[in-house]
Short mmCIF file of N, CA and C in Angstrom, two decimals:
data_model
loop_
_atom_site.label_atom_id
_atom_site.label_comp_id
_atom_site.label_asym_id
_atom_site.label_seq_id
_atom_site.Cartn_x
_atom_site.Cartn_y
_atom_site.Cartn_z
N MET A 1 0.83 -1.18 0.00
CA MET A 1 0.00 0.00 0.00
C MET A 1 0.88 1.24 0.00
N THR A 2 1.62 1.50 1.04
CA THR A 2 2.44 2.70 1.05
C THR A 2 3.85 2.43 0.53
N ALA A 3 4.48 1.35 0.97
CA ALA A 3 5.85 1.08 0.56
C ALA A 3 5.96 0.87 -0.94
N ARG A 4 4.98 0.26 -1.53
CA ARG A 4 5.02 -0.02 -2.97
C ARG A 4 4.08 0.88 -3.75
N ASP A 5 3.43 1.82 -3.07
CA ASP A 5 2.51 2.76 -3.69
C ASP A 5 1.43 2.05 -4.51
N LEU A 6 0.83 1.03 -3.89
CA LEU A 6 -0.22 0.26 -4.54
C LEU A 6 -1.59 0.78 -4.14
N PRO A 7 -2.51 0.84 -5.07
CA PRO A 7 -3.87 1.20 -4.69
C PRO A 7 -4.52 0.05 -3.93
N VAL A 8 -5.32 0.40 -2.96
CA VAL A 8 -5.91 -0.62 -2.08
C VAL A 8 -7.39 -0.34 -1.89
N ALA A 9 -8.15 -1.42 -1.82
CA ALA A 9 -9.56 -1.33 -1.42
C ALA A 9 -9.66 -1.96 -0.04
N LEU A 10 -10.34 -1.26 0.84
CA LEU A 10 -10.54 -1.74 2.20
C LEU A 10 -12.03 -2.02 2.34
N VAL A 11 -12.36 -3.29 2.55
CA VAL A 11 -13.75 -3.71 2.64
C VAL A 11 -14.02 -4.21 4.05
N GLY A 12 -14.92 -3.53 4.74
CA GLY A 12 -15.20 -3.87 6.12
C GLY A 12 -16.53 -4.57 6.30
N LEU A 13 -16.78 -4.92 7.52
CA LEU A 13 -18.05 -5.49 7.94
C LEU A 13 -18.52 -4.74 9.17
N LYS A 14 -19.80 -4.59 9.32
CA LYS A 14 -20.35 -3.96 10.52
C LYS A 14 -20.12 -4.87 11.71
N ALA A 15 -19.87 -4.24 12.85
CA ALA A 15 -19.67 -5.00 14.08
C ALA A 15 -20.99 -5.56 14.55
N PRO A 16 -20.94 -6.74 15.17
CA PRO A 16 -22.16 -7.28 15.75
C PRO A 16 -22.57 -6.43 16.96
N GLY A 17 -23.84 -6.37 17.23
CA GLY A 17 -24.35 -5.55 18.31
C GLY A 17 -24.17 -6.14 19.70
N ASN A 18 -23.75 -7.39 19.80
CA ASN A 18 -23.69 -8.03 21.10
C ASN A 18 -22.52 -7.60 21.98
N TYR A 19 -21.63 -6.75 21.47
CA TYR A 19 -20.53 -6.24 22.28
C TYR A 19 -20.84 -4.88 22.89
N GLY A 20 -21.99 -4.35 22.59
CA GLY A 20 -22.39 -3.06 23.14
C GLY A 20 -22.19 -1.93 22.14
N PRO A 21 -22.94 -0.85 22.32
CA PRO A 21 -22.92 0.24 21.35
C PRO A 21 -21.59 0.99 21.27
N ASP A 22 -20.87 1.13 22.38
CA ASP A 22 -19.60 1.84 22.34
C ASP A 22 -18.56 1.07 21.53
N TRP A 23 -18.46 -0.23 21.80
CA TRP A 23 -17.52 -1.05 21.06
C TRP A 23 -17.91 -1.08 19.58
N GLN A 24 -19.19 -1.22 19.32
CA GLN A 24 -19.68 -1.27 17.94
C GLN A 24 -19.34 0.01 17.19
N ALA A 25 -19.56 1.15 17.81
CA ALA A 25 -19.27 2.44 17.17
C ALA A 25 -17.77 2.58 16.87
N GLY A 26 -16.95 2.17 17.82
CA GLY A 26 -15.51 2.25 17.61
C GLY A 26 -15.04 1.34 16.50
N TYR A 27 -15.57 0.14 16.47
CA TYR A 27 -15.20 -0.83 15.43
C TYR A 27 -15.64 -0.34 14.06
N ASP A 28 -16.86 0.13 13.96
CA ASP A 28 -17.39 0.59 12.67
C ASP A 28 -16.63 1.80 12.14
N ALA A 29 -16.04 2.59 13.04
CA ALA A 29 -15.29 3.78 12.63
C ALA A 29 -13.92 3.42 12.06
N ILE A 30 -13.46 2.20 12.30
CA ILE A 30 -12.13 1.80 11.82
C ILE A 30 -12.01 1.94 10.30
N TRP A 31 -13.01 1.48 9.57
CA TRP A 31 -12.89 1.41 8.10
C TRP A 31 -12.70 2.78 7.47
N PRO A 32 -13.57 3.76 7.74
CA PRO A 32 -13.33 5.07 7.12
C PRO A 32 -12.06 5.74 7.62
N GLU A 33 -11.70 5.53 8.88
CA GLU A 33 -10.46 6.13 9.41
C GLU A 33 -9.23 5.56 8.71
N LEU A 34 -9.17 4.24 8.58
CA LEU A 34 -8.03 3.63 7.89
C LEU A 34 -8.01 4.02 6.41
N GLY A 35 -9.18 4.06 5.81
CA GLY A 35 -9.24 4.45 4.41
C GLY A 35 -8.71 5.86 4.19
N ALA A 36 -9.10 6.78 5.05
CA ALA A 36 -8.62 8.16 4.94
C ALA A 36 -7.11 8.23 5.19
N LYS A 37 -6.64 7.49 6.18
CA LYS A 37 -5.22 7.51 6.53
C LYS A 37 -4.35 7.02 5.38
N TYR A 38 -4.80 5.99 4.69
CA TYR A 38 -3.99 5.39 3.64
C TYR A 38 -4.48 5.67 2.22
N GLY A 39 -5.49 6.48 2.08
CA GLY A 39 -5.99 6.81 0.75
C GLY A 39 -6.60 5.63 0.02
N ALA A 40 -7.21 4.73 0.76
CA ALA A 40 -7.79 3.53 0.17
C ALA A 40 -9.22 3.79 -0.30
N VAL A 41 -9.65 3.01 -1.25
CA VAL A 41 -11.06 2.96 -1.63
C VAL A 41 -11.74 2.19 -0.51
N VAL A 42 -12.81 2.76 0.05
CA VAL A 42 -13.42 2.16 1.23
C VAL A 42 -14.85 1.69 0.96
N VAL A 43 -15.12 0.49 1.37
CA VAL A 43 -16.47 -0.05 1.44
C VAL A 43 -16.67 -0.39 2.92
N PRO A 44 -17.39 0.47 3.67
CA PRO A 44 -17.48 0.26 5.11
C PRO A 44 -18.21 -1.02 5.52
N ASP A 45 -19.11 -1.48 4.69
CA ASP A 45 -19.88 -2.67 5.06
C ASP A 45 -20.16 -3.52 3.83
N LEU A 46 -19.45 -4.62 3.74
CA LEU A 46 -19.60 -5.55 2.62
C LEU A 46 -21.04 -6.00 2.43
N LEU A 47 -21.74 -6.19 3.54
CA LEU A 47 -23.09 -6.74 3.46
C LEU A 47 -24.18 -5.66 3.44
N ALA A 48 -23.81 -4.41 3.24
CA ALA A 48 -24.78 -3.32 3.25
C ALA A 48 -25.95 -3.52 2.28
N PRO A 49 -25.72 -4.04 1.07
CA PRO A 49 -26.85 -4.21 0.16
C PRO A 49 -27.90 -5.19 0.69
N ILE A 50 -27.46 -6.14 1.47
CA ILE A 50 -28.39 -7.10 2.06
C ILE A 50 -29.02 -6.50 3.31
N ALA A 51 -28.21 -5.86 4.14
CA ALA A 51 -28.69 -5.27 5.39
C ALA A 51 -29.70 -4.15 5.14
N ALA A 52 -29.64 -3.54 3.97
CA ALA A 52 -30.57 -2.46 3.66
C ALA A 52 -32.01 -2.97 3.50
N LYS A 53 -32.13 -4.25 3.30
CA LYS A 53 -33.47 -4.84 3.14
C LYS A 53 -34.01 -5.26 4.51
N THR A 54 -35.30 -5.29 4.62
CA THR A 54 -35.91 -5.74 5.88
C THR A 54 -35.64 -7.24 6.04
N PRO A 55 -35.67 -7.73 7.27
CA PRO A 55 -35.49 -9.17 7.46
C PRO A 55 -36.50 -9.99 6.65
N GLU A 56 -37.71 -9.48 6.54
CA GLU A 56 -38.74 -10.19 5.76
C GLU A 56 -38.36 -10.26 4.28
N ALA A 57 -37.84 -9.15 3.76
CA ALA A 57 -37.43 -9.12 2.34
C ALA A 57 -36.23 -10.03 2.12
N ARG A 58 -35.29 -10.01 3.05
CA ARG A 58 -34.12 -10.90 2.93
C ARG A 58 -34.56 -12.36 2.87
N ALA A 59 -35.51 -12.70 3.73
CA ALA A 59 -36.00 -14.09 3.74
C ALA A 59 -36.76 -14.41 2.47
N ALA A 60 -37.65 -13.52 2.06
CA ALA A 60 -38.48 -13.76 0.87
C ALA A 60 -37.63 -13.89 -0.39
N GLU A 61 -36.53 -13.12 -0.45
CA GLU A 61 -35.66 -13.15 -1.62
C GLU A 61 -34.56 -14.20 -1.50
N GLY A 62 -34.50 -14.89 -0.37
CA GLY A 62 -33.51 -15.94 -0.19
C GLY A 62 -32.08 -15.43 -0.22
N LEU A 63 -31.84 -14.29 0.44
CA LEU A 63 -30.53 -13.66 0.37
C LEU A 63 -29.51 -14.18 1.38
N MET A 64 -30.01 -14.92 2.38
CA MET A 64 -29.12 -15.41 3.43
C MET A 64 -29.20 -16.94 3.52
N GLN A 65 -28.10 -17.53 3.98
CA GLN A 65 -28.11 -18.96 4.25
C GLN A 65 -28.92 -19.22 5.51
N ALA A 66 -29.15 -20.46 5.82
CA ALA A 66 -29.99 -20.83 6.96
C ALA A 66 -29.48 -20.28 8.28
N ASP A 67 -28.16 -20.03 8.40
CA ASP A 67 -27.61 -19.50 9.65
C ASP A 67 -27.92 -18.02 9.84
N ASN A 68 -28.44 -17.38 8.80
CA ASN A 68 -28.78 -15.96 8.80
C ASN A 68 -27.57 -15.07 9.13
N ILE A 69 -26.39 -15.59 8.87
CA ILE A 69 -25.15 -14.83 9.05
C ILE A 69 -24.46 -14.64 7.71
N HIS A 70 -24.46 -15.69 6.92
CA HIS A 70 -23.74 -15.68 5.65
C HIS A 70 -24.71 -15.54 4.48
N PRO A 71 -24.32 -14.75 3.48
CA PRO A 71 -25.20 -14.59 2.32
C PRO A 71 -25.27 -15.86 1.48
N SER A 72 -26.42 -16.03 0.86
CA SER A 72 -26.60 -17.11 -0.10
C SER A 72 -25.98 -16.66 -1.43
N ALA A 73 -26.06 -17.51 -2.43
CA ALA A 73 -25.56 -17.13 -3.75
C ALA A 73 -26.29 -15.88 -4.26
N ARG A 74 -27.59 -15.79 -4.01
CA ARG A 74 -28.34 -14.60 -4.44
C ARG A 74 -27.86 -13.36 -3.68
N GLY A 75 -27.60 -13.52 -2.39
CA GLY A 75 -27.08 -12.41 -1.59
C GLY A 75 -25.71 -11.97 -2.06
N VAL A 76 -24.86 -12.94 -2.39
CA VAL A 76 -23.53 -12.62 -2.91
C VAL A 76 -23.65 -11.83 -4.21
N GLY A 77 -24.65 -12.17 -5.02
CA GLY A 77 -24.87 -11.41 -6.25
C GLY A 77 -25.12 -9.94 -5.97
N LEU A 78 -25.92 -9.65 -4.94
CA LEU A 78 -26.16 -8.25 -4.55
C LEU A 78 -24.87 -7.58 -4.10
N VAL A 79 -24.09 -8.30 -3.32
CA VAL A 79 -22.83 -7.77 -2.82
C VAL A 79 -21.89 -7.45 -3.99
N VAL A 80 -21.77 -8.36 -4.93
CA VAL A 80 -20.89 -8.17 -6.08
C VAL A 80 -21.35 -6.97 -6.90
N ASP A 81 -22.65 -6.85 -7.11
CA ASP A 81 -23.17 -5.70 -7.85
C ASP A 81 -22.82 -4.38 -7.17
N ALA A 82 -22.90 -4.36 -5.84
CA ALA A 82 -22.58 -3.15 -5.09
C ALA A 82 -21.08 -2.86 -5.09
N LEU A 83 -20.25 -3.90 -5.11
CA LEU A 83 -18.80 -3.71 -5.12
C LEU A 83 -18.27 -3.24 -6.46
N GLY A 84 -18.99 -3.53 -7.52
CA GLY A 84 -18.52 -3.20 -8.86
C GLY A 84 -18.00 -1.78 -9.02
N PRO A 85 -18.78 -0.77 -8.66
CA PRO A 85 -18.28 0.61 -8.81
C PRO A 85 -17.02 0.89 -7.99
N LYS A 86 -16.90 0.28 -6.82
CA LYS A 86 -15.71 0.48 -5.99
C LYS A 86 -14.49 -0.20 -6.62
N VAL A 87 -14.70 -1.35 -7.25
CA VAL A 87 -13.60 -2.02 -7.94
C VAL A 87 -13.15 -1.18 -9.13
N LEU A 88 -14.10 -0.59 -9.85
CA LEU A 88 -13.73 0.29 -10.95
C LEU A 88 -12.96 1.51 -10.45
N GLU A 89 -13.38 2.05 -9.32
CA GLU A 89 -12.66 3.18 -8.71
C GLU A 89 -11.23 2.76 -8.37
N LEU A 90 -11.06 1.58 -7.85
CA LEU A 90 -9.73 1.09 -7.51
C LEU A 90 -8.90 0.91 -8.78
N LEU A 91 -9.49 0.35 -9.81
CA LEU A 91 -8.75 0.12 -11.05
C LEU A 91 -8.31 1.43 -11.70
N GLU A 92 -9.06 2.48 -11.53
CA GLU A 92 -8.69 3.78 -12.06
C GLU A 92 -7.41 4.29 -11.40
N ARG A 93 -7.10 3.81 -10.22
CA ARG A 93 -5.89 4.22 -9.50
C ARG A 93 -4.65 3.42 -9.87
N VAL A 94 -4.84 2.34 -10.60
CA VAL A 94 -3.70 1.50 -10.98
C VAL A 94 -2.87 2.23 -12.03
N LYS A 95 -1.59 2.32 -11.74
CA LYS A 95 -0.68 3.00 -12.67
C LYS A 95 -0.12 1.96 -13.63
N PRO A 96 -0.05 2.32 -14.92
CA PRO A 96 0.51 1.37 -15.88
C PRO A 96 1.97 1.06 -15.57
N ALA A 97 2.38 -0.15 -15.88
CA ALA A 97 3.78 -0.53 -15.67
C ALA A 97 4.68 0.30 -16.59
N PRO A 98 5.86 0.66 -16.10
CA PRO A 98 6.77 1.48 -16.94
C PRO A 98 7.31 0.72 -18.11
#
């Protein structure tokens, strides 16, 4: 990232709520802070496209596996669609080889 001047994408996940709101807020702040510090392309929450839907919609659309923690293939499709623009942003930062 810095030593080799490589463009980087930093993809985070939201903290689980079971550690309390203070810990959760601190953890969630890591991604944008690190991204700003290192000039990375930041995706604060990999699962945001799924989390944006109501639990009923997630279930009806089959976006999660039975454990309700991991996305199904359909859920992964939403994630990939949302990551696309960020990947393009990252690729724009790649410098051609000399």
